[in-house]
XYZ file of C-alpha atoms in Angstrom:
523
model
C 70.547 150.166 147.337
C 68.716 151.440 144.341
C 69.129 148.324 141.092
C 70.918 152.235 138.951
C 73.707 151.863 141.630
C 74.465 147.787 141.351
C 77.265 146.778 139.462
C 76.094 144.237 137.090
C 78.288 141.549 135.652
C 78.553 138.001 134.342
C 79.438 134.965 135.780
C 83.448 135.073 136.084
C 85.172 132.906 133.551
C 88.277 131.434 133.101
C 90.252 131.495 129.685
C 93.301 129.571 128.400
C 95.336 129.249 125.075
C 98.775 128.732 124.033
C 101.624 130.822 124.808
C 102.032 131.557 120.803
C 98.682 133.512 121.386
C 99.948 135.957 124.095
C 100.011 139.148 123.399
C 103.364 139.864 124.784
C 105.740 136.505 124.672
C 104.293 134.987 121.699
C 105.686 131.571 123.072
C 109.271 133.170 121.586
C 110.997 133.486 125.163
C 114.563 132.416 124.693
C 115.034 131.121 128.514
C 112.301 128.409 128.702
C 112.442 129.501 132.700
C 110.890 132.533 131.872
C 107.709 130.603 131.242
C 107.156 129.175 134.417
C 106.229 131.612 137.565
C 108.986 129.330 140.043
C 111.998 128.134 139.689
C 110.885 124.851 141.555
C 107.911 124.757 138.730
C 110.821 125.069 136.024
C 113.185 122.375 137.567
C 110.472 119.653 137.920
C 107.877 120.738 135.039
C 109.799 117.977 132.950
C 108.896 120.103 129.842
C 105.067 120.076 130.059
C 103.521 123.279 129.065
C 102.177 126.124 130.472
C 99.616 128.353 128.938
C 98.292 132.471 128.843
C 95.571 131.969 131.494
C 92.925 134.843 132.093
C 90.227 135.046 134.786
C 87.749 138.241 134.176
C 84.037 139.028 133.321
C 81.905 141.384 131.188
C 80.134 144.236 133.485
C 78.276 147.561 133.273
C 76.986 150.117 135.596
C 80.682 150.062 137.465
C 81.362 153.008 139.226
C 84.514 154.826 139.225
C 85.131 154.248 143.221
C 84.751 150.371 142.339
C 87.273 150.314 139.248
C 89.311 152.068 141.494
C 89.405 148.836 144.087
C 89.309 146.164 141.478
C 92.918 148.089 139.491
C 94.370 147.557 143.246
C 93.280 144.126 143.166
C 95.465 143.549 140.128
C 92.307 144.495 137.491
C 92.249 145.533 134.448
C 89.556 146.671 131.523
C 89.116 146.464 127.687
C 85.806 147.790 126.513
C 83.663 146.248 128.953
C 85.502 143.211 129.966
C 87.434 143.265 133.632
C 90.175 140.674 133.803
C 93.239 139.577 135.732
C 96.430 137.059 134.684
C 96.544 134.316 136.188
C 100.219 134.677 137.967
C 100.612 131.419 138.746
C 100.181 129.702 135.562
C 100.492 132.381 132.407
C 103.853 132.501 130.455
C 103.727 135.841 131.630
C 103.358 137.544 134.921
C 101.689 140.628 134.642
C 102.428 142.463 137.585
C 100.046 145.705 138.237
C 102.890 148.896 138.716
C 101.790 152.434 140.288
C 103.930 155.327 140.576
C 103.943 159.002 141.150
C 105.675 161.712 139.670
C 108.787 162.015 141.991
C 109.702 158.631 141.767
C 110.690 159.014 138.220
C 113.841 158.357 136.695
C 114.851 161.251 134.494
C 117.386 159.211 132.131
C 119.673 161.081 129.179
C 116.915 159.577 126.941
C 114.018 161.110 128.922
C 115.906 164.439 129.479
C 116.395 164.258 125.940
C 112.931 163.627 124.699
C 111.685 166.591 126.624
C 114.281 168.923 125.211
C 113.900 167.682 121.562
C 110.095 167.793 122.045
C 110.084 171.582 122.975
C 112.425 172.374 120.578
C 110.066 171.023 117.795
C 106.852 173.183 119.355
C 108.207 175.685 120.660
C 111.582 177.162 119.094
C 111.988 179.741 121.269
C 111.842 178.059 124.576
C 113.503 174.858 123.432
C 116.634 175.465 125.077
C 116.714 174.314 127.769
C 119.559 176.411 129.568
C 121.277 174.679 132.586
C 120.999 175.658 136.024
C 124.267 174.712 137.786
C 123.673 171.615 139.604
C 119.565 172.184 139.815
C 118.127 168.778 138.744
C 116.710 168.715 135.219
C 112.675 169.117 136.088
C 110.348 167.639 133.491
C 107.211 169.146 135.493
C 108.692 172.674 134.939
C 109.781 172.354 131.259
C 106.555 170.484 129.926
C 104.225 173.065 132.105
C 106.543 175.994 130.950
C 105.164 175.427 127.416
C 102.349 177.378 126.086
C 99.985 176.185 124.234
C 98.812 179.455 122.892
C 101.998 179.991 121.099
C 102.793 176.601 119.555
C 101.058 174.636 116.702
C 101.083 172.062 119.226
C 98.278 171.543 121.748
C 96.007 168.539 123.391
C 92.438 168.680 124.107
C 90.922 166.366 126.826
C 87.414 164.872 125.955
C 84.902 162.414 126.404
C 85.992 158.476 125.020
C 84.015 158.858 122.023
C 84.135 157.427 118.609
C 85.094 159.599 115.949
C 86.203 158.825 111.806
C 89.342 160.332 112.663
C 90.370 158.994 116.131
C 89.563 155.626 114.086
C 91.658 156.428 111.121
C 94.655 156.833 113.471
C 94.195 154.011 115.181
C 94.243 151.602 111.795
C 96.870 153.789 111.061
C 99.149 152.933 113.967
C 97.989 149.145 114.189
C 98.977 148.486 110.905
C 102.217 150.468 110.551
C 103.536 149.511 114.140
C 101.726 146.327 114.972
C 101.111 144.908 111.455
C 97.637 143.997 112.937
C 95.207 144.560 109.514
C 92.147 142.922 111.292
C 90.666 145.343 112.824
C 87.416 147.313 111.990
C 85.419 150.523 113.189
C 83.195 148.163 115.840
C 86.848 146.915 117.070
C 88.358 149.726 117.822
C 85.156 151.484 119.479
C 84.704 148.374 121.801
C 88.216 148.385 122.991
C 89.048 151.876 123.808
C 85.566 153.738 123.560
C 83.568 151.688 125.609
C 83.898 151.353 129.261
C 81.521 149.772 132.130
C 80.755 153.258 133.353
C 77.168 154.714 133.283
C 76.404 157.474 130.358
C 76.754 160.408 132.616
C 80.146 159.324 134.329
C 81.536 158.320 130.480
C 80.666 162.182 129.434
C 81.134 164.235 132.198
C 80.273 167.614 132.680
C 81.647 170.984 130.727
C 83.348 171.941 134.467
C 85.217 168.702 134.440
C 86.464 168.993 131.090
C 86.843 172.791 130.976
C 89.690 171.916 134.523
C 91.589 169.196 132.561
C 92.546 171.529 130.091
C 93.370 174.273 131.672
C 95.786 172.400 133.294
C 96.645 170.012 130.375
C 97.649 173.310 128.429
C 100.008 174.970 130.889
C 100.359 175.365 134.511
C 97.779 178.456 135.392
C 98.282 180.874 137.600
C 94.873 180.173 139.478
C 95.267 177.486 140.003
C 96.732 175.702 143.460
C 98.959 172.572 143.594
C 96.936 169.864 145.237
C 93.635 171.253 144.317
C 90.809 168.017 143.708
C 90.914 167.247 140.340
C 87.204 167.294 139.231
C 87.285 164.539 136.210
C 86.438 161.137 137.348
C 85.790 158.745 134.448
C 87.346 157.554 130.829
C 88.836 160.188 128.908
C 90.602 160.983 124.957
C 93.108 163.150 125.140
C 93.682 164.391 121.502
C 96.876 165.517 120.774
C 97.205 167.950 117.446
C 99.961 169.448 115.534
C 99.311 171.883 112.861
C 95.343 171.341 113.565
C 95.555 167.835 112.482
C 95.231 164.618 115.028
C 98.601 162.791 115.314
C 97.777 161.215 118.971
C 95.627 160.045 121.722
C 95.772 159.090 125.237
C 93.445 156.864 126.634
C 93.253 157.468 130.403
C 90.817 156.983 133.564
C 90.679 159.223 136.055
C 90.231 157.202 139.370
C 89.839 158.643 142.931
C 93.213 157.644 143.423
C 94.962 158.953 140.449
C 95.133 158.341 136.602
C 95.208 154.848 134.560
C 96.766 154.691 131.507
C 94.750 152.660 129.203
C 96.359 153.018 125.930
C 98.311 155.488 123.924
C 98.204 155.449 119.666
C 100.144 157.719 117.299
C 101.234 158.603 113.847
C 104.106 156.916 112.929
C 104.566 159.796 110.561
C 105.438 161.879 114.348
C 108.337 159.048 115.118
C 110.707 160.922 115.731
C 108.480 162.803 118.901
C 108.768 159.848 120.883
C 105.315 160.650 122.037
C 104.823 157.313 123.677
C 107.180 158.425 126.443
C 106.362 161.910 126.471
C 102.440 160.826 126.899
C 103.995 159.816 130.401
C 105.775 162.218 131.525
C 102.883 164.988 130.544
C 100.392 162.995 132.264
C 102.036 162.528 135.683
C 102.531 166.629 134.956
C 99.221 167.394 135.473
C 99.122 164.474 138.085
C 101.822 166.383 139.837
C 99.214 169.578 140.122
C 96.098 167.791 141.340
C 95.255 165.819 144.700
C 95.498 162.646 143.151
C 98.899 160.526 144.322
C 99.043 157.535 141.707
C 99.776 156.977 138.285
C 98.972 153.572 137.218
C 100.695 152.562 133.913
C 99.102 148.785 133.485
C 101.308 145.738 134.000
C 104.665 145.551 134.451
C 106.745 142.108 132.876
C 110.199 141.877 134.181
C 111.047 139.726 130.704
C 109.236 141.525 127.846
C 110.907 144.255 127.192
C 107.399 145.395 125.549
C 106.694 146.247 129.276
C 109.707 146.348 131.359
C 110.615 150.163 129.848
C 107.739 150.941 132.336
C 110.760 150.451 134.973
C 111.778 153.934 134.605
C 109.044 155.611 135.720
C 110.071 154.262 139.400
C 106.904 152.934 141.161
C 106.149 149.886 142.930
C 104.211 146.299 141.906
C 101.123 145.192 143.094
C 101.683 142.001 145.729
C 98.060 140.380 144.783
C 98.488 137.805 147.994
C 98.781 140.733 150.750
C 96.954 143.360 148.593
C 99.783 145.743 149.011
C 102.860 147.516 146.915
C 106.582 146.564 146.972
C 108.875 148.755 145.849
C 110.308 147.647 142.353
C 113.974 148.425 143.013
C 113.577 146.554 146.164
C 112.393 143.659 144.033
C 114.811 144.087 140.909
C 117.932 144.250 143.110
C 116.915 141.205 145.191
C 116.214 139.171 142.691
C 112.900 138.368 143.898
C 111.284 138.736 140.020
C 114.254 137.855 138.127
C 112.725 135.624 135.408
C 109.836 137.225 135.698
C 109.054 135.012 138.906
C 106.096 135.464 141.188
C 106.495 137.264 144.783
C 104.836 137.566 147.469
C 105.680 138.356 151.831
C 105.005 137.511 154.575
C 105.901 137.668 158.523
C 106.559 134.168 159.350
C 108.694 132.151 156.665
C 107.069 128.334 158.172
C 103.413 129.433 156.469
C 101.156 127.078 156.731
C 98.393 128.378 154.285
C 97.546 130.460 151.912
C 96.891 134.114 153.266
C 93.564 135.326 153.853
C 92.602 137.872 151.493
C 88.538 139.342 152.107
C 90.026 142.174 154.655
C 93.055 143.404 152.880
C 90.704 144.197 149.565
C 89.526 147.180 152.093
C 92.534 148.177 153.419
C 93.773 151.147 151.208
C 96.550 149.039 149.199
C 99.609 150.685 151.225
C 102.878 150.369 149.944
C 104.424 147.467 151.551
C 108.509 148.968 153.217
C 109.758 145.367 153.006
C 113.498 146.373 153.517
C 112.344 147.844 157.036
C 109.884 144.978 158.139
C 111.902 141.860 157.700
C 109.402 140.346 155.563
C 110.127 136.883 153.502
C 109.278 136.282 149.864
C 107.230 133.014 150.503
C 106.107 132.379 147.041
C 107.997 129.270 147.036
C 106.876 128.328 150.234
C 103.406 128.398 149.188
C 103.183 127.855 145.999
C 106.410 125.953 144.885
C 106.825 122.692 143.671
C 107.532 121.314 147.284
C 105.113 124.084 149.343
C 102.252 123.353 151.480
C 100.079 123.474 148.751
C 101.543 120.222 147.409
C 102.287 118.641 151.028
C 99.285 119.618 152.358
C 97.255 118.101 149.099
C 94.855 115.440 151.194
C 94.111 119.306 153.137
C 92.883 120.884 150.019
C 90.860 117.823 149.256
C 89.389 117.717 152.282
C 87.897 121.481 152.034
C 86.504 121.178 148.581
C 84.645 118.477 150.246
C 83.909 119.959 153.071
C 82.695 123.713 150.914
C 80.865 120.722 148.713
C 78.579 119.887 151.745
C 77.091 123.577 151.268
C 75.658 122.622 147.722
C 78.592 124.672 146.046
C 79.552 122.402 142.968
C 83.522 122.967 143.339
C 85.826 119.627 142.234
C 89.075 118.281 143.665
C 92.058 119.043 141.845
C 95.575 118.073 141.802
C 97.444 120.791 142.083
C 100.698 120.060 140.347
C 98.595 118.809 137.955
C 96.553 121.997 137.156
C 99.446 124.010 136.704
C 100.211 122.451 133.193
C 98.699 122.221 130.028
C 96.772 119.578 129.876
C 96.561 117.705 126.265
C 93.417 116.692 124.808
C 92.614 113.950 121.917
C 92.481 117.409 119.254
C 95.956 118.251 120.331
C 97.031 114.942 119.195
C 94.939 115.002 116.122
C 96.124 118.333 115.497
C 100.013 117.124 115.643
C 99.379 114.294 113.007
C 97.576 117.088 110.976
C 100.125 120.187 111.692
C 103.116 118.364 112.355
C 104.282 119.837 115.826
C 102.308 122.760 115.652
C 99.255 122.247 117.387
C 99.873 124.610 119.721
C 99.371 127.376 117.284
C 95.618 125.976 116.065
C 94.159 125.240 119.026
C 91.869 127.591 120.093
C 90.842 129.627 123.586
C 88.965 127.893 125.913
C 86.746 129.264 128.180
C 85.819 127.627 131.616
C 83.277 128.746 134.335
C 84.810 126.860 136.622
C 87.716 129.087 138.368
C 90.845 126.964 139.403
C 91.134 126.048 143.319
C 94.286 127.962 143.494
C 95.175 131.596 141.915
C 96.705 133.952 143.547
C 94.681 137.098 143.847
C 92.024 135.601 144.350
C 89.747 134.479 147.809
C 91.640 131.354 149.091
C 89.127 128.017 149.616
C 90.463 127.904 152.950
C 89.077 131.322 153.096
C 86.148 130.693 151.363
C 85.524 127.621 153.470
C 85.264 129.920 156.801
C 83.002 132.228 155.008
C 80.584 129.511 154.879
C 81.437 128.146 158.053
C 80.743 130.937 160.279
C 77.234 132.068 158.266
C 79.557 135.112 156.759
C 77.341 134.431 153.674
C 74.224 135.723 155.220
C 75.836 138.852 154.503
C 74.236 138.712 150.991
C 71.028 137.999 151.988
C 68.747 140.915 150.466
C 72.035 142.454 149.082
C 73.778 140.490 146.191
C 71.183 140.516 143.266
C 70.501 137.821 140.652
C 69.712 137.814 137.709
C 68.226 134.268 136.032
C 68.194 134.220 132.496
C 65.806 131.443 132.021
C 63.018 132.685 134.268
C 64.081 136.521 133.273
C 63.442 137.655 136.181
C 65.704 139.523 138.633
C 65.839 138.944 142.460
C 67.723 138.895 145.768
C 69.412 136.600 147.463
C 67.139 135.950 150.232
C 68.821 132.501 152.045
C 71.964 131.916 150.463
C 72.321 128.354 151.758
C 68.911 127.169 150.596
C 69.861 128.941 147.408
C 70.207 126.046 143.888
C 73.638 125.075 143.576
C 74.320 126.844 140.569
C 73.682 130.020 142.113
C 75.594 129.367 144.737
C 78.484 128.081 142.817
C 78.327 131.193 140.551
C 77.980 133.477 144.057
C 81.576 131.606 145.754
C 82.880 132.544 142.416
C 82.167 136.154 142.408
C 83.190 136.448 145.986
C 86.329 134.719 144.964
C 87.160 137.969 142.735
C 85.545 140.548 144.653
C 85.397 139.701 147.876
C 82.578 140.249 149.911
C 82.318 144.424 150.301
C 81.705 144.734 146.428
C 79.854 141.275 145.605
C 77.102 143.087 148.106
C 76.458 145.670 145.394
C 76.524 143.313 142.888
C 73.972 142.081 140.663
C 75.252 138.878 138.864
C 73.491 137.191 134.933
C 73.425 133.156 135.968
């Protein structure tokens, strides 16, 4: 493989810092259960703290194919930087949810957003006349409007920085968000940039030329299901009147679309463009080849992110690498308080579930109503599951996977569930009365912990080694060694130093082994 094609990224790092820092609890839940990802955690925590925990890593050269696995593997990017939640720990779970345009649920408010928005653009085909018992179809009306008789229209183009996409966005930020810190270099790194190579982040005239044809109205030449050609990061501008009053920030993905982020002018409130953004984008899903509309994370307790319940879809089960249908999981109670989930065949598990295989298997949605499948989360990772009876097990394979030169430590796992309190805590509580919590800040850890769901199991990790799977890499993986500044393959992995091969477990850990083999890694 050519060194244009490898995906290059750092070490993986692990983050933590107080609830009051996350970005969508603030530490203000009013059921303290909803911090705690099982109930058994929340009946025997005896009031020690949990934290908003992050796992991730900076990258570039990522192609769109690979983003497309790593969203599916409960991924997500800012700028440059790929990260998941930790589910197991955060105050939050932050459960990836997919849908597609049939599955969504056309509400009075919805039905009412689309009327009220073609009314404002298009006076004359506004009314929306009724049709007898026809269902109200949001594809037809938002496709039925035409651009070239409104003072409304979008234009799709590359994710570029521009003075007035910028002025929007400080616009929106501070009116909606009171956030006043950002800046110009902010904003470009966190929904200009991407980890996609030049000519993937600008595309081609064709590409662009196709998105809004069909972003304008639904042309006649065009054929339902035809292969969308846009793959990559993408602005779409909205405009009223000539003047800039939106943008969606999407990526096209051989699967479907991501939503990034969406900003608008307050002054436009009354549009209710956030949810219209959604409903025009799985529109023009609805016309291409592409099945899946991925709208970010789902939280069952922040209402912040549970309106995204709507749109119908299913959550991302990051232990089987599958889907479960969301109304499955709402009306069996299997996230109520925001709890983890995850099935499998045999209630009496004895381990954690092997991951490496699933990571390649399409990411299927998961029919658990017609399978007979148990949520095991408990099971597993519970206050009384295998992973606390079976503690002296765990210890025993970080020793053994410490025989191979791969510096991993013994943990207790209860233990590392919690916040742990340090001597500035306490200095910080004489200092603050009570509210250290609030000046501590983010810490930032190479060291990944044993457990996290999503991620390759040391069980897993342990047979890897075991059975030589890691002379896979050999001549594959690339490193790159900042202090001799030189890059290289792996050529023996187990005669490798045992920081590289510490750093290697870890980015197999995320990736598992299909993409860490195109992989070139900064140690």
């Amino acid at each position: 493989m050519d060194i244009a094609e490898r995906l290059i990224i750092t070490q993986p790092m692990y983050f933590t810092e107080p609830c009051s820092k996350c970005g969508y609890c603030k530490g203000e839940k009013e059921d303290h259960e909803n911090y705690y990802s099982l109930k058994s955690l929340y009946n025997d925590s005896h009031h020690r703290e949990v934290e908003n925990c992050t796992v991730g890593f900076q990258c570039e050269n990522m192609t769109i194919s690979m983003y497309d696995s790593l969203c599916n593997m409960g991924y997500r990017r800012s700028g440059h930087f790929i990260y998941k939640p930790d589910l197991l720990r955060s105050c939050c779970r932050l459960f990836t949810i997919r849908t597609t345009p049939d599955q969504v649920k056309l509400t009075k408010e919805y039905k009412s957003c689309v009327k009220k928005f073609k009314n404002f653009v298009q006076p004359e085909k506004g009314k929306i006349k009724k049709k007898g018992n026809v269902p109200f179809d949001y594809i037809q009306e938002l496709s039925d409007i035409d651009a070239d008789k409104s003072d409304f229209y979008t234009r799709y183009e590359p994710a570029i920085y521009t003075e007035a996409k910028y002025a929007l966005f400080a616009k929106y930020q501070e009116s909606i968000h009171n956030d006043f810190k950002h800046n110009k270099k902010s904003f470009d790194r966190f929904l200009c940039d991407s980890p996609f190579p030049e000519h993937i982040k600008m595309g081609t005239e064709e590409e662009w030329e196709q998105l809004n044809e069909l972003g304008s109205r639904m042309p006649s030449s065009f054929s339902l299901g035809e292969p969308l050609k846009r793959l990559g990061p993408a602005h779409e501008c909205y405009y009223y009147k000539n003047q800039l009053i939106a943008i969606a920030v999407t990526d096209f993905l051989p699967s479907g679309m991501s939503s990034v982020y969406f900003i608008w002018d307050p002054d436009f409130k009354k549009w209710s463009l956030g949810k219209l953004s959604v409903l025009r984008e799985l529109t023009l899903l609805s016309k291409t080849d592409k099945p899946y509309y991925y709208l970010g994370y789902y939280v069952e307790d922040c209402h912040k992110m549970n309106y995204k319940a709507a749109y119908g879809g299913e959550l991302l089960d990051v232990c089987n690498s599958n889907y479960v249908s969301l109304d499955y999981l709402k009306t069996e109670h299997h996230i109520d308080h925001g709890h983890l989930f995850t099935f499998s065949e045999n209630e009496n598990i004895q381990t954690e579930m092997e991951l490496d295989d699933k990571f390649n298997n399409g990411f299927p949605k998961c029919d658990i109503s017609s399978t007979g499948l148990h949520d095991v989360a408990e099971e597993i990772f519970g206050m009384n599951g295998i992973l606390t009876q079976n503690d002296s097990q765990q210890a025993e394979v970080i020793s053994t996977i410490r025989k191979y030169g791969v510096d991993y430590h013994n943990e207790n796992y209860i233990e590392s569930l919690f916040r742990k309190e340090s001597k500035s805590d306490h200095d910080n509580e004489k200092d603050n009365n009570n509210e250290s919590s609030t000046k501590r800040p983010p810490q930032t850890f190479t060291a990944l912990p044993n457990i996290l769901p999503g991620l390759i199991p040391m069980t897993e990790l342990l047979s890897m080694l075991e059975t030589d799977r890691m002379r896979e890499l050999d001549g594959k993986l690339l490193v790159y060694d900042t202090d001799l500044q030189q890059i290289r393959p792996i050529f023996d992995f187990y005669n490798e130093p045992e920081e590289i091969k510490t750093t290697v477990c870890n980015v197999i850990r995320l990736l598992g082994m299909r993409l860490s083999k195109r992989a070139l890694v900064i140690i």
